[in-house]
Amino acid sequence: MDWKISVSDTKWLGREILHLRNTDSTNEEIKRQAEIKNQGFVVVADTQSAGRGRLGRTWESADEGGIWMSFLLKPEISPDKASQITLIAALATALAIRNVTGLPGYIKWPNDIVINRKKIVGILTEMSTGPDKINYVVVGIGINANISSFPDNISDYAGSLMIEGNKPVDRNRIIAELLKKFEEYYEIFLKDSSLAGIMAEYEKLLINKGSEVVLSDGGVPMVRTAVGISDKGELLVKDESGVITTVLAGEVSVRGLYGYV
Ligand code: BT5
């Protein structure tokens, strides 16, 4: 806990921040407190003992140099729109990395940030729903910030801001900028609960745009060209005859033709 977190230029996001030395998962910590905390509550942990990715995957976060954080949202939108929040978080994170470190963070749809083909950030959005309504949403963001090496199982494709930029980064500034950007874009999103207002900015940083991607849902992998996103946050892909179809996050995995990106 040798670093201090302070966020001053947001309206509601990060007005209350809990900074822990260790927890199982910051997403779980938020869930334990979700009923008693206001929207905008943030949890940051120096280490996680059970960090999680999507679909039960593990997120390596035993290193104290990371930014392992989650925040609580209570949006009044229909549950099928919640997955779009992941894209807003990705855009806010990519911009925060760029603005604070100058490093060229790109979004790998839907939930990763990559730099020089390395995965630097993963995002896990979860929600609790009642009948037809969202109780709350937890946005969890893992940023490999000041990390110098990774476990063997991910070392081929994982990277950190410190490795890519050859110097340590100021984690507090990244968090402050990320929360500010997220708040700004989230409020635009809430106006019509669509990504229409941020699509153009998102696509500028979308590494897949114009590239061939391999789609696999467990069956025969298909090669398509990614052309952008829809206002619902789906990936738009084109086949060789020019027909454009949509890919929903979670339905298929998207990889580059030559590996991770
Ligand atoms: C993700 O899942 O990328 C979402 C990760 C979200 C982590 C944050 S940290 C704060 C909050 N608390 C949590 O418990 N989680 C959130 P997915 O797309 O499923 O990718 C997971 C895969 O990324 C793993 O199977 C590994 O291959 C790889 N991976 C694991 N740890 C990594 C790391 N530190 N850096 C880069 N890649 C990693």
PDB file of C-alpha atoms and ligand atoms in Angstrom:
ATOM      1  CA  MET A   1       0.000   0.000   0.000  1.00  0.00           C
ATOM      2  CA  ASP A   2       2.795   2.353  -0.799  1.00  0.00           C
ATOM      3  CA  TRP A   3       0.663   4.293  -3.235  1.00  0.00           C
ATOM      4  CA  LYS A   4      -2.183   6.673  -2.582  1.00  0.00           C
ATOM      5  CA  ILE A   5      -5.338   6.920  -4.617  1.00  0.00           C
ATOM      6  CA  SER A   6      -7.117  10.212  -4.920  1.00  0.00           C
ATOM      7  CA  VAL A   7      -9.710  11.138  -7.491  1.00  0.00           C
ATOM      8  CA  SER A   8     -10.958  14.684  -7.574  1.00  0.00           C
ATOM      9  CA  ASP A   9     -12.490  15.536 -10.908  1.00  0.00           C
ATOM     10  CA  THR A  10     -15.464  13.190 -11.161  1.00  0.00           C
ATOM     11  CA  LYS A  11     -19.034  13.900 -10.135  1.00  0.00           C
ATOM     12  CA  TRP A  12     -20.029  10.532  -8.677  1.00  0.00           C
ATOM     13  CA  LEU A  13     -17.581   7.845  -9.784  1.00  0.00           C
ATOM     14  CA  GLY A  14     -14.866   7.206  -7.226  1.00  0.00           C
ATOM     15  CA  ARG A  15     -16.305   9.540  -4.593  1.00  0.00           C
ATOM     16  CA  GLU A  16     -15.810   6.565  -2.259  1.00  0.00           C
ATOM     17  CA  ILE A  17     -12.767   4.365  -2.797  1.00  0.00           C
ATOM     18  CA  LEU A  18     -11.796   1.357  -0.734  1.00  0.00           C
ATOM     19  CA  HIS A  19      -8.108   0.506  -1.144  1.00  0.00           C
ATOM     20  CA  LEU A  20      -7.270  -2.958   0.161  1.00  0.00           C
ATOM     21  CA  ARG A  21      -3.953  -4.686   0.516  1.00  0.00           C
ATOM     22  CA  ASN A  22      -5.421  -7.972  -0.666  1.00  0.00           C
ATOM     23  CA  THR A  23      -8.778  -9.470  -1.535  1.00  0.00           C
ATOM     24  CA  ASP A  24     -10.052 -12.509  -3.393  1.00  0.00           C
ATOM     25  CA  SER A  25     -11.385 -10.423  -6.286  1.00  0.00           C
ATOM     26  CA  THR A  26     -12.354  -6.764  -6.349  1.00  0.00           C
ATOM     27  CA  ASN A  27     -15.507  -7.765  -8.264  1.00  0.00           C
ATOM     28  CA  GLU A  28     -16.479 -10.023  -5.353  1.00  0.00           C
ATOM     29  CA  GLU A  29     -15.702  -7.285  -2.829  1.00  0.00           C
ATOM     30  CA  ILE A  30     -18.049  -4.923  -4.664  1.00  0.00           C
ATOM     31  CA  LYS A  31     -20.777  -7.588  -4.785  1.00  0.00           C
ATOM     32  CA  ARG A  32     -20.536  -8.156  -1.038  1.00  0.00           C
ATOM     33  CA  GLN A  33     -21.221  -4.460  -0.483  1.00  0.00           C
ATOM     34  CA  ALA A  34     -23.434  -3.713  -3.480  1.00  0.00           C
ATOM     35  CA  GLU A  35     -26.693  -3.366  -1.563  1.00  0.00           C
ATOM     36  CA  ILE A  36     -25.324  -0.876   0.945  1.00  0.00           C
ATOM     37  CA  LYS A  37     -23.133   1.250  -1.319  1.00  0.00           C
ATOM     38  CA  ASN A  38     -24.002   3.968  -3.781  1.00  0.00           C
ATOM     39  CA  GLN A  39     -23.358   3.903  -7.486  1.00  0.00           C
ATOM     40  CA  GLY A  40     -19.769   4.950  -8.090  1.00  0.00           C
ATOM     41  CA  PHE A  41     -18.201   2.985  -5.201  1.00  0.00           C
ATOM     42  CA  VAL A  42     -14.705   1.806  -6.203  1.00  0.00           C
ATOM     43  CA  VAL A  43     -12.564  -1.005  -4.802  1.00  0.00           C
ATOM     44  CA  VAL A  44      -8.849  -1.257  -5.570  1.00  0.00           C
ATOM     45  CA  ALA A  45      -6.636  -4.059  -4.258  1.00  0.00           C
ATOM     46  CA  ASP A  46      -2.849  -4.358  -4.323  1.00  0.00           C
ATOM     47  CA  THR A  47      -3.186  -8.108  -4.885  1.00  0.00           C
ATOM     48  CA  GLN A  48      -5.996 -10.538  -5.637  1.00  0.00           C
ATOM     49  CA  SER A  49      -5.878 -14.157  -4.533  1.00  0.00           C
ATOM     50  CA  ALA A  50      -8.707 -15.277  -6.840  1.00  0.00           C
ATOM     51  CA  GLY A  51      -8.762 -12.794  -9.726  1.00  0.00           C
ATOM     52  CA  ARG A  52     -11.195 -13.851 -12.410  1.00  0.00           C
ATOM     53  CA  GLY A  53     -11.551 -13.453 -16.143  1.00  0.00           C
ATOM     54  CA  ARG A  54     -14.622 -14.272 -18.197  1.00  0.00           C
ATOM     55  CA  LEU A  55     -16.186 -17.745 -18.337  1.00  0.00           C
ATOM     56  CA  GLY A  56     -14.458 -18.893 -15.167  1.00  0.00           C
ATOM     57  CA  ARG A  57     -10.970 -18.110 -16.440  1.00  0.00           C
ATOM     58  CA  THR A  58      -8.232 -16.962 -14.073  1.00  0.00           C
ATOM     59  CA  TRP A  59      -6.838 -13.429 -13.995  1.00  0.00           C
ATOM     60  CA  GLU A  60      -3.236 -13.362 -12.757  1.00  0.00           C
ATOM     61  CA  SER A  61      -3.115 -10.596 -10.182  1.00  0.00           C
ATOM     62  CA  ALA A  62      -0.778 -11.653  -7.399  1.00  0.00           C
ATOM     63  CA  ASP A  63       1.705  -8.969  -8.454  1.00  0.00           C
ATOM     64  CA  GLU A  64       1.551  -5.770  -6.397  1.00  0.00           C
ATOM     65  CA  GLY A  65       2.380  -3.604  -9.385  1.00  0.00           C
ATOM     66  CA  GLY A  66      -0.990  -3.939 -11.075  1.00  0.00           C
ATOM     67  CA  ILE A  67      -4.149  -1.891 -10.988  1.00  0.00           C
ATOM     68  CA  TRP A  68      -6.836  -4.326  -9.893  1.00  0.00           C
ATOM     69  CA  MET A  69     -10.029  -2.365  -9.526  1.00  0.00           C
ATOM     70  CA  SER A  70     -13.803  -2.592  -9.764  1.00  0.00           C
ATOM     71  CA  PHE A  71     -16.662  -0.151  -9.524  1.00  0.00           C
ATOM     72  CA  LEU A  72     -20.371  -0.302  -8.812  1.00  0.00           C
ATOM     73  CA  LEU A  73     -23.075   0.985 -11.165  1.00  0.00           C
ATOM     74  CA  LYS A  74     -26.842   1.016 -10.717  1.00  0.00           C
ATOM     75  CA  PRO A  75     -28.142   1.809 -14.199  1.00  0.00           C
ATOM     76  CA  GLU A  76     -31.819   1.984 -15.045  1.00  0.00           C
ATOM     77  CA  ILE A  77     -31.494   0.178 -18.360  1.00  0.00           C
ATOM     78  CA  SER A  78     -32.719  -3.201 -19.518  1.00  0.00           C
ATOM     79  CA  PRO A  79     -30.418  -6.108 -18.647  1.00  0.00           C
ATOM     80  CA  ASP A  80     -29.673  -6.918 -22.301  1.00  0.00           C
ATOM     81  CA  LYS A  81     -27.897  -3.577 -22.647  1.00  0.00           C
ATOM     82  CA  ALA A  82     -25.458  -4.122 -19.779  1.00  0.00           C
ATOM     83  CA  SER A  83     -22.793  -5.805 -21.897  1.00  0.00           C
ATOM     84  CA  GLN A  84     -22.322  -2.484 -23.694  1.00  0.00           C
ATOM     85  CA  ILE A  85     -20.836  -1.066 -20.514  1.00  0.00           C
ATOM     86  CA  THR A  86     -17.761  -3.235 -21.114  1.00  0.00           C
ATOM     87  CA  LEU A  87     -17.061  -1.302 -24.316  1.00  0.00           C
ATOM     88  CA  ILE A  88     -17.334   2.015 -22.502  1.00  0.00           C
ATOM     89  CA  ALA A  89     -14.870   0.752 -19.904  1.00  0.00           C
ATOM     90  CA  ALA A  90     -12.486  -0.369 -22.649  1.00  0.00           C
ATOM     91  CA  LEU A  91     -12.617   3.019 -24.336  1.00  0.00           C
ATOM     92  CA  ALA A  92     -12.095   4.883 -21.057  1.00  0.00           C
ATOM     93  CA  THR A  93      -9.162   2.634 -20.155  1.00  0.00           C
ATOM     94  CA  ALA A  94      -7.474   2.947 -23.545  1.00  0.00           C
ATOM     95  CA  LEU A  95      -7.799   6.732 -23.400  1.00  0.00           C
ATOM     96  CA  ALA A  96      -6.513   6.897 -19.817  1.00  0.00           C
ATOM     97  CA  ILE A  97      -3.461   4.849 -20.779  1.00  0.00           C
ATOM     98  CA  ARG A  98      -2.824   7.071 -23.790  1.00  0.00           C
ATOM     99  CA  ASN A  99      -3.358  10.358 -21.977  1.00  0.00           C
ATOM    100  CA  VAL A 100      -1.264   9.491 -18.933  1.00  0.00           C
ATOM    101  CA  THR A 101       1.533   7.352 -20.389  1.00  0.00           C
ATOM    102  CA  GLY A 102       1.559   8.240 -24.088  1.00  0.00           C
ATOM    103  CA  LEU A 103       1.589   4.507 -24.904  1.00  0.00           C
ATOM    104  CA  PRO A 104      -0.478   3.393 -27.925  1.00  0.00           C
ATOM    105  CA  GLY A 105      -3.248   1.436 -26.204  1.00  0.00           C
ATOM    106  CA  TYR A 106      -5.697  -0.161 -28.628  1.00  0.00           C
ATOM    107  CA  ILE A 107      -8.947  -1.987 -27.923  1.00  0.00           C
ATOM    108  CA  LYS A 108      -9.247  -5.639 -28.856  1.00  0.00           C
ATOM    109  CA  TRP A 109     -13.000  -6.110 -29.017  1.00  0.00           C
ATOM    110  CA  PRO A 110     -14.743  -6.368 -26.688  1.00  0.00           C
ATOM    111  CA  ASN A 111     -12.814  -6.319 -23.459  1.00  0.00           C
ATOM    112  CA  ASP A 112      -9.042  -6.149 -23.819  1.00  0.00           C
ATOM    113  CA  ILE A 113      -6.504  -3.400 -24.284  1.00  0.00           C
ATOM    114  CA  VAL A 114      -3.372  -4.314 -26.180  1.00  0.00           C
ATOM    115  CA  ILE A 115      -0.096  -2.550 -26.789  1.00  0.00           C
ATOM    116  CA  ASN A 116       2.388  -3.935 -29.307  1.00  0.00           C
ATOM    117  CA  ARG A 117       0.227  -7.075 -29.613  1.00  0.00           C
ATOM    118  CA  LYS A 118       0.468  -7.765 -25.874  1.00  0.00           C
ATOM    119  CA  LYS A 119      -2.564  -7.993 -23.603  1.00  0.00           C
ATOM    120  CA  ILE A 120      -2.209  -5.240 -21.021  1.00  0.00           C
ATOM    121  CA  VAL A 121      -5.776  -4.973 -19.733  1.00  0.00           C
ATOM    122  CA  GLY A 122      -8.749  -7.280 -19.228  1.00  0.00           C
ATOM    123  CA  ILE A 123     -12.260  -6.193 -18.287  1.00  0.00           C
ATOM    124  CA  LEU A 124     -14.939  -8.287 -16.595  1.00  0.00           C
ATOM    125  CA  THR A 125     -18.460  -6.845 -16.368  1.00  0.00           C
ATOM    126  CA  GLU A 126     -20.960  -8.722 -14.227  1.00  0.00           C
ATOM    127  CA  MET A 127     -24.485  -7.953 -13.156  1.00  0.00           C
ATOM    128  CA  SER A 128     -27.176  -8.894 -10.703  1.00  0.00           C
ATOM    129  CA  THR A 129     -30.708  -8.776 -12.044  1.00  0.00           C
ATOM    130  CA  GLY A 130     -34.222  -8.928 -10.650  1.00  0.00           C
ATOM    131  CA  PRO A 131     -37.299  -9.543 -12.808  1.00  0.00           C
ATOM    132  CA  ASP A 132     -36.663  -7.378 -15.909  1.00  0.00           C
ATOM    133  CA  LYS A 133     -34.408  -5.011 -14.106  1.00  0.00           C
ATOM    134  CA  ILE A 134     -30.792  -4.586 -13.159  1.00  0.00           C
ATOM    135  CA  ASN A 135     -30.014  -4.516  -9.453  1.00  0.00           C
ATOM    136  CA  TYR A 136     -26.431  -3.521 -10.096  1.00  0.00           C
ATOM    137  CA  VAL A 137     -23.489  -3.886 -12.454  1.00  0.00           C
ATOM    138  CA  VAL A 138     -19.876  -4.460 -11.434  1.00  0.00           C
ATOM    139  CA  VAL A 139     -17.157  -3.361 -13.829  1.00  0.00           C
ATOM    140  CA  GLY A 140     -13.801  -4.987 -13.051  1.00  0.00           C
ATOM    141  CA  ILE A 141     -10.673  -3.745 -14.760  1.00  0.00           C
ATOM    142  CA  GLY A 142      -7.249  -5.342 -14.482  1.00  0.00           C
ATOM    143  CA  ILE A 143      -4.339  -3.271 -15.789  1.00  0.00           C
ATOM    144  CA  ASN A 144      -0.839  -4.703 -15.883  1.00  0.00           C
ATOM    145  CA  ALA A 145       0.847  -1.490 -14.846  1.00  0.00           C
ATOM    146  CA  ASN A 146       4.196  -1.820 -13.060  1.00  0.00           C
ATOM    147  CA  ILE A 147       4.728  -5.524 -13.635  1.00  0.00           C
ATOM    148  CA  SER A 148       8.085  -6.808 -14.835  1.00  0.00           C
ATOM    149  CA  SER A 149       7.361 -10.479 -15.532  1.00  0.00           C
ATOM    150  CA  PHE A 150       4.463 -12.897 -15.919  1.00  0.00           C
ATOM    151  CA  PRO A 151       3.832 -16.554 -15.090  1.00  0.00           C
ATOM    152  CA  ASP A 152       4.907 -18.952 -17.868  1.00  0.00           C
ATOM    153  CA  ASN A 153       1.364 -19.778 -18.938  1.00  0.00           C
ATOM    154  CA  ILE A 154       0.664 -16.205 -20.098  1.00  0.00           C
ATOM    155  CA  SER A 155       4.151 -14.773 -20.676  1.00  0.00           C
ATOM    156  CA  ASP A 156       3.910 -15.154 -24.480  1.00  0.00           C
ATOM    157  CA  TYR A 157       1.061 -12.699 -24.848  1.00  0.00           C
ATOM    158  CA  ALA A 158       0.785 -10.709 -21.594  1.00  0.00           C
ATOM    159  CA  GLY A 159       2.497  -7.335 -21.340  1.00  0.00           C
ATOM    160  CA  SER A 160       2.623  -4.394 -18.959  1.00  0.00           C
ATOM    161  CA  LEU A 161       2.736  -0.629 -19.229  1.00  0.00           C
ATOM    162  CA  MET A 162       6.132  -0.642 -17.537  1.00  0.00           C
ATOM    163  CA  ILE A 163       7.595  -3.171 -19.969  1.00  0.00           C
ATOM    164  CA  GLU A 164       6.160  -1.485 -23.064  1.00  0.00           C
ATOM    165  CA  GLY A 165       7.143   2.013 -21.953  1.00  0.00           C
ATOM    166  CA  ASN A 166      10.441   1.074 -20.273  1.00  0.00           C
ATOM    167  CA  LYS A 167       9.530   2.958 -17.110  1.00  0.00           C
ATOM    168  CA  PRO A 168       7.110   2.725 -14.215  1.00  0.00           C
ATOM    169  CA  VAL A 169       3.777   4.496 -14.568  1.00  0.00           C
ATOM    170  CA  ASP A 170       1.802   6.607 -12.083  1.00  0.00           C
ATOM    171  CA  ARG A 171      -1.106   4.337 -11.186  1.00  0.00           C
ATOM    172  CA  ASN A 172      -3.050   7.003  -9.348  1.00  0.00           C
ATOM    173  CA  ARG A 173      -3.103   9.252 -12.407  1.00  0.00           C
ATOM    174  CA  ILE A 174      -4.272   6.378 -14.600  1.00  0.00           C
ATOM    175  CA  ILE A 175      -7.110   5.547 -12.199  1.00  0.00           C
ATOM    176  CA  ALA A 176      -8.173   9.204 -11.924  1.00  0.00           C
ATOM    177  CA  GLU A 177      -8.191   9.664 -15.696  1.00  0.00           C
ATOM    178  CA  LEU A 178      -9.956   6.351 -16.291  1.00  0.00           C
ATOM    179  CA  LEU A 179     -12.763   7.182 -13.868  1.00  0.00           C
ATOM    180  CA  LYS A 180     -13.166  10.636 -15.374  1.00  0.00           C
ATOM    181  CA  LYS A 181     -13.375   9.290 -18.924  1.00  0.00           C
ATOM    182  CA  PHE A 182     -15.701   6.472 -17.927  1.00  0.00           C
ATOM    183  CA  GLU A 183     -18.092   8.849 -16.183  1.00  0.00           C
ATOM    184  CA  GLU A 184     -18.138  11.120 -19.231  1.00  0.00           C
ATOM    185  CA  TYR A 185     -18.855   8.364 -21.781  1.00  0.00           C
ATOM    186  CA  TYR A 186     -21.241   6.461 -19.522  1.00  0.00           C
ATOM    187  CA  GLU A 187     -23.416   9.549 -19.198  1.00  0.00           C
ATOM    188  CA  ILE A 188     -23.500   9.867 -22.992  1.00  0.00           C
ATOM    189  CA  PHE A 189     -24.447   6.173 -23.232  1.00  0.00           C
ATOM    190  CA  LEU A 190     -27.277   6.550 -20.692  1.00  0.00           C
ATOM    191  CA  LYS A 191     -29.012   9.274 -22.703  1.00  0.00           C
ATOM    192  CA  ASP A 192     -30.373   6.718 -25.180  1.00  0.00           C
ATOM    193  CA  SER A 193     -28.802   3.556 -23.750  1.00  0.00           C
ATOM    194  CA  SER A 194     -26.893   3.046 -26.960  1.00  0.00           C
ATOM    195  CA  LEU A 195     -23.282   3.336 -28.012  1.00  0.00           C
ATOM    196  CA  ALA A 196     -24.164   5.606 -30.946  1.00  0.00           C
ATOM    197  CA  GLY A 197     -22.548   8.609 -29.272  1.00  0.00           C
ATOM    198  CA  ILE A 198     -19.207   6.924 -28.646  1.00  0.00           C
ATOM    199  CA  MET A 199     -18.882   4.522 -31.578  1.00  0.00           C
ATOM    200  CA  ALA A 200     -16.680   6.819 -33.622  1.00  0.00           C
ATOM    201  CA  GLU A 201     -14.179   7.269 -30.791  1.00  0.00           C
ATOM    202  CA  TYR A 202     -14.251   3.550 -30.024  1.00  0.00           C
ATOM    203  CA  GLU A 203     -13.589   2.588 -33.621  1.00  0.00           C
ATOM    204  CA  LYS A 204     -10.580   4.915 -33.824  1.00  0.00           C
ATOM    205  CA  LEU A 205      -8.900   2.755 -31.190  1.00  0.00           C
ATOM    206  CA  LEU A 206     -10.256  -0.609 -32.342  1.00  0.00           C
ATOM    207  CA  ILE A 207      -7.232  -2.702 -33.275  1.00  0.00           C
ATOM    208  CA  ASN A 208      -9.378  -5.242 -35.102  1.00  0.00           C
ATOM    209  CA  LYS A 209     -10.832  -2.680 -37.483  1.00  0.00           C
ATOM    210  CA  GLY A 210      -9.907  -3.558 -41.047  1.00  0.00           C
ATOM    211  CA  SER A 211      -8.085  -6.719 -39.931  1.00  0.00           C
ATOM    212  CA  GLU A 212      -8.872 -10.338 -40.448  1.00  0.00           C
ATOM    213  CA  VAL A 213     -10.217 -12.089 -37.377  1.00  0.00           C
ATOM    214  CA  VAL A 214     -10.816 -15.741 -36.679  1.00  0.00           C
ATOM    215  CA  LEU A 215     -14.208 -16.464 -35.143  1.00  0.00           C
ATOM    216  CA  SER A 216     -14.712 -19.681 -33.305  1.00  0.00           C
ATOM    217  CA  ASP A 217     -17.650 -20.981 -31.335  1.00  0.00           C
ATOM    218  CA  GLY A 218     -16.227 -24.441 -30.908  1.00  0.00           C
ATOM    219  CA  GLY A 219     -17.077 -25.482 -34.480  1.00  0.00           C
ATOM    220  CA  VAL A 220     -15.079 -24.787 -37.643  1.00  0.00           C
ATOM    221  CA  PRO A 221     -13.232 -21.460 -37.241  1.00  0.00           C
ATOM    222  CA  MET A 222     -14.269 -18.761 -39.730  1.00  0.00           C
ATOM    223  CA  VAL A 223     -12.085 -15.975 -41.084  1.00  0.00           C
ATOM    224  CA  ARG A 224     -13.778 -12.605 -41.514  1.00  0.00           C
ATOM    225  CA  THR A 225     -12.736  -8.971 -41.774  1.00  0.00           C
ATOM    226  CA  ALA A 226     -13.745  -6.797 -38.831  1.00  0.00           C
ATOM    227  CA  VAL A 227     -15.219  -3.514 -40.039  1.00  0.00           C
ATOM    228  CA  GLY A 228     -16.380  -1.839 -36.819  1.00  0.00           C
ATOM    229  CA  ILE A 229     -19.028  -2.083 -34.109  1.00  0.00           C
ATOM    230  CA  SER A 230     -22.780  -1.590 -34.055  1.00  0.00           C
ATOM    231  CA  ASP A 231     -24.538   0.829 -31.715  1.00  0.00           C
ATOM    232  CA  LYS A 232     -25.331  -2.204 -29.536  1.00  0.00           C
ATOM    233  CA  GLY A 233     -21.663  -3.032 -29.174  1.00  0.00           C
ATOM    234  CA  GLU A 234     -21.616  -6.045 -31.486  1.00  0.00           C
ATOM    235  CA  LEU A 235     -18.599  -6.563 -33.719  1.00  0.00           C
ATOM    236  CA  LEU A 236     -19.410  -6.093 -37.412  1.00  0.00           C
ATOM    237  CA  VAL A 237     -17.639  -8.573 -39.662  1.00  0.00           C
ATOM    238  CA  LYS A 238     -17.605  -8.972 -43.427  1.00  0.00           C
ATOM    239  CA  ASP A 239     -17.220 -12.199 -45.376  1.00  0.00           C
ATOM    240  CA  GLU A 240     -15.434 -12.494 -48.725  1.00  0.00           C
ATOM    241  CA  SER A 241     -18.585 -11.682 -50.660  1.00  0.00           C
ATOM    242  CA  GLY A 242     -19.009  -8.453 -48.699  1.00  0.00           C
ATOM    243  CA  VAL A 243     -21.927  -9.562 -46.534  1.00  0.00           C
ATOM    244  CA  ILE A 244     -21.792  -7.944 -43.094  1.00  0.00           C
ATOM    245  CA  THR A 245     -22.978  -9.824 -40.020  1.00  0.00           C
ATOM    246  CA  THR A 246     -22.805  -9.103 -36.302  1.00  0.00           C
ATOM    247  CA  VAL A 247     -20.927 -10.970 -33.612  1.00  0.00           C
ATOM    248  CA  LEU A 248     -22.146 -10.779 -30.038  1.00  0.00           C
ATOM    249  CA  ALA A 249     -19.576 -10.710 -27.227  1.00  0.00           C
ATOM    250  CA  GLY A 250     -19.397 -14.016 -25.432  1.00  0.00           C
ATOM    251  CA  GLU A 251     -20.866 -16.007 -28.320  1.00  0.00           C
ATOM    252  CA  VAL A 252     -17.641 -16.535 -30.183  1.00  0.00           C
ATOM    253  CA  SER A 253     -13.998 -15.918 -29.474  1.00  0.00           C
ATOM    254  CA  VAL A 254     -12.223 -13.457 -31.714  1.00  0.00           C
ATOM    255  CA  ARG A 255      -8.552 -13.841 -32.487  1.00  0.00           C
ATOM    256  CA  GLY A 256      -6.218 -12.367 -35.013  1.00  0.00           C
ATOM    257  CA  LEU A 257      -5.157 -14.451 -37.972  1.00  0.00           C
ATOM    258  CA  TYR A 258      -1.611 -14.788 -36.620  1.00  0.00           C
ATOM    259  CA  GLY A 259      -2.223 -15.183 -32.910  1.00  0.00           C
ATOM    260  CA  TYR A 260      -3.651 -13.234 -30.038  1.00  0.00           C
ATOM    261  CA  VAL A 261      -4.337  -9.960 -31.873  1.00  0.00           C
TER     262      VAL A 261
HETATM  263  C1  BT5 B   1     -10.471 -10.864 -18.895  1.00  0.00           C
HETATM  264  O1  BT5 B   1     -11.015 -12.111 -19.064  1.00  0.00           O
HETATM  265  O2  BT5 B   1      -9.589 -10.402 -19.572  1.00  0.00           O
HETATM  266  C2  BT5 B   1     -11.060 -10.093 -17.718  1.00  0.00           C
HETATM  267  C3  BT5 B   1     -10.069  -9.828 -16.640  1.00  0.00           C
HETATM  268  C4  BT5 B   1     -10.635  -8.921 -15.569  1.00  0.00           C
HETATM  269  C5  BT5 B   1      -9.695  -8.750 -14.421  1.00  0.00           C
HETATM  270  C6  BT5 B   1     -10.183  -7.750 -13.413  1.00  0.00           C
HETATM  271  S1  BT5 B   1      -8.997  -7.386 -12.193  1.00  0.00           S
HETATM  272  C7  BT5 B   1     -10.155  -6.566 -11.229  1.00  0.00           C
HETATM  273  C8  BT5 B   1     -11.414  -7.412 -11.312  1.00  0.00           C
HETATM  274  N1  BT5 B   1     -11.411  -8.477 -10.338  1.00  0.00           N
HETATM  275  C9  BT5 B   1     -11.441  -9.681 -10.912  1.00  0.00           C
HETATM  276  O3  BT5 B   1     -11.468 -10.774 -10.302  1.00  0.00           O
HETATM  277  N2  BT5 B   1     -11.449  -9.546 -12.252  1.00  0.00           N
HETATM  278  C10 BT5 B   1     -11.446  -8.144 -12.649  1.00  0.00           C
HETATM  279  P1  BT5 B   1     -10.761 -13.041 -20.314  1.00  0.00           P
HETATM  280  O4  BT5 B   1     -11.041 -12.273 -21.573  1.00  0.00           O
HETATM  281  O5  BT5 B   1     -11.557 -14.245 -20.023  1.00  0.00           O
HETATM  282  O6  BT5 B   1      -9.226 -13.333 -20.299  1.00  0.00           O
HETATM  283  C11 BT5 B   1      -8.669 -14.183 -19.339  1.00  0.00           C
HETATM  284  C12 BT5 B   1      -7.377 -14.736 -19.939  1.00  0.00           C
HETATM  285  O7  BT5 B   1      -6.383 -13.704 -19.974  1.00  0.00           O
HETATM  286  C13 BT5 B   1      -6.767 -15.837 -19.115  1.00  0.00           C
HETATM  287  O8  BT5 B   1      -7.316 -17.087 -19.463  1.00  0.00           O
HETATM  288  C14 BT5 B   1      -5.293 -15.734 -19.488  1.00  0.00           C
HETATM  289  O9  BT5 B   1      -5.055 -16.358 -20.734  1.00  0.00           O
HETATM  290  C15 BT5 B   1      -5.097 -14.243 -19.706  1.00  0.00           C
HETATM  291  N3  BT5 B   1      -4.560 -13.572 -18.518  1.00  0.00           N
HETATM  292  C16 BT5 B   1      -4.716 -13.898 -17.212  1.00  0.00           C
HETATM  293  N4  BT5 B   1      -4.120 -13.021 -16.419  1.00  0.00           N
HETATM  294  C17 BT5 B   1      -3.558 -12.079 -17.233  1.00  0.00           C
HETATM  295  C18 BT5 B   1      -2.800 -10.918 -17.025  1.00  0.00           C
HETATM  296  N5  BT5 B   1      -2.495 -10.460 -15.801  1.00  0.00           N
HETATM  297  N6  BT5 B   1      -2.390 -10.213 -18.111  1.00  0.00           N
HETATM  298  C19 BT5 B   1      -2.682 -10.607 -19.370  1.00  0.00           C
HETATM  299  N7  BT5 B   1      -3.398 -11.720 -19.627  1.00  0.00           N
HETATM  300  C20 BT5 B   1      -3.839 -12.445 -18.582  1.00  0.00           C
END
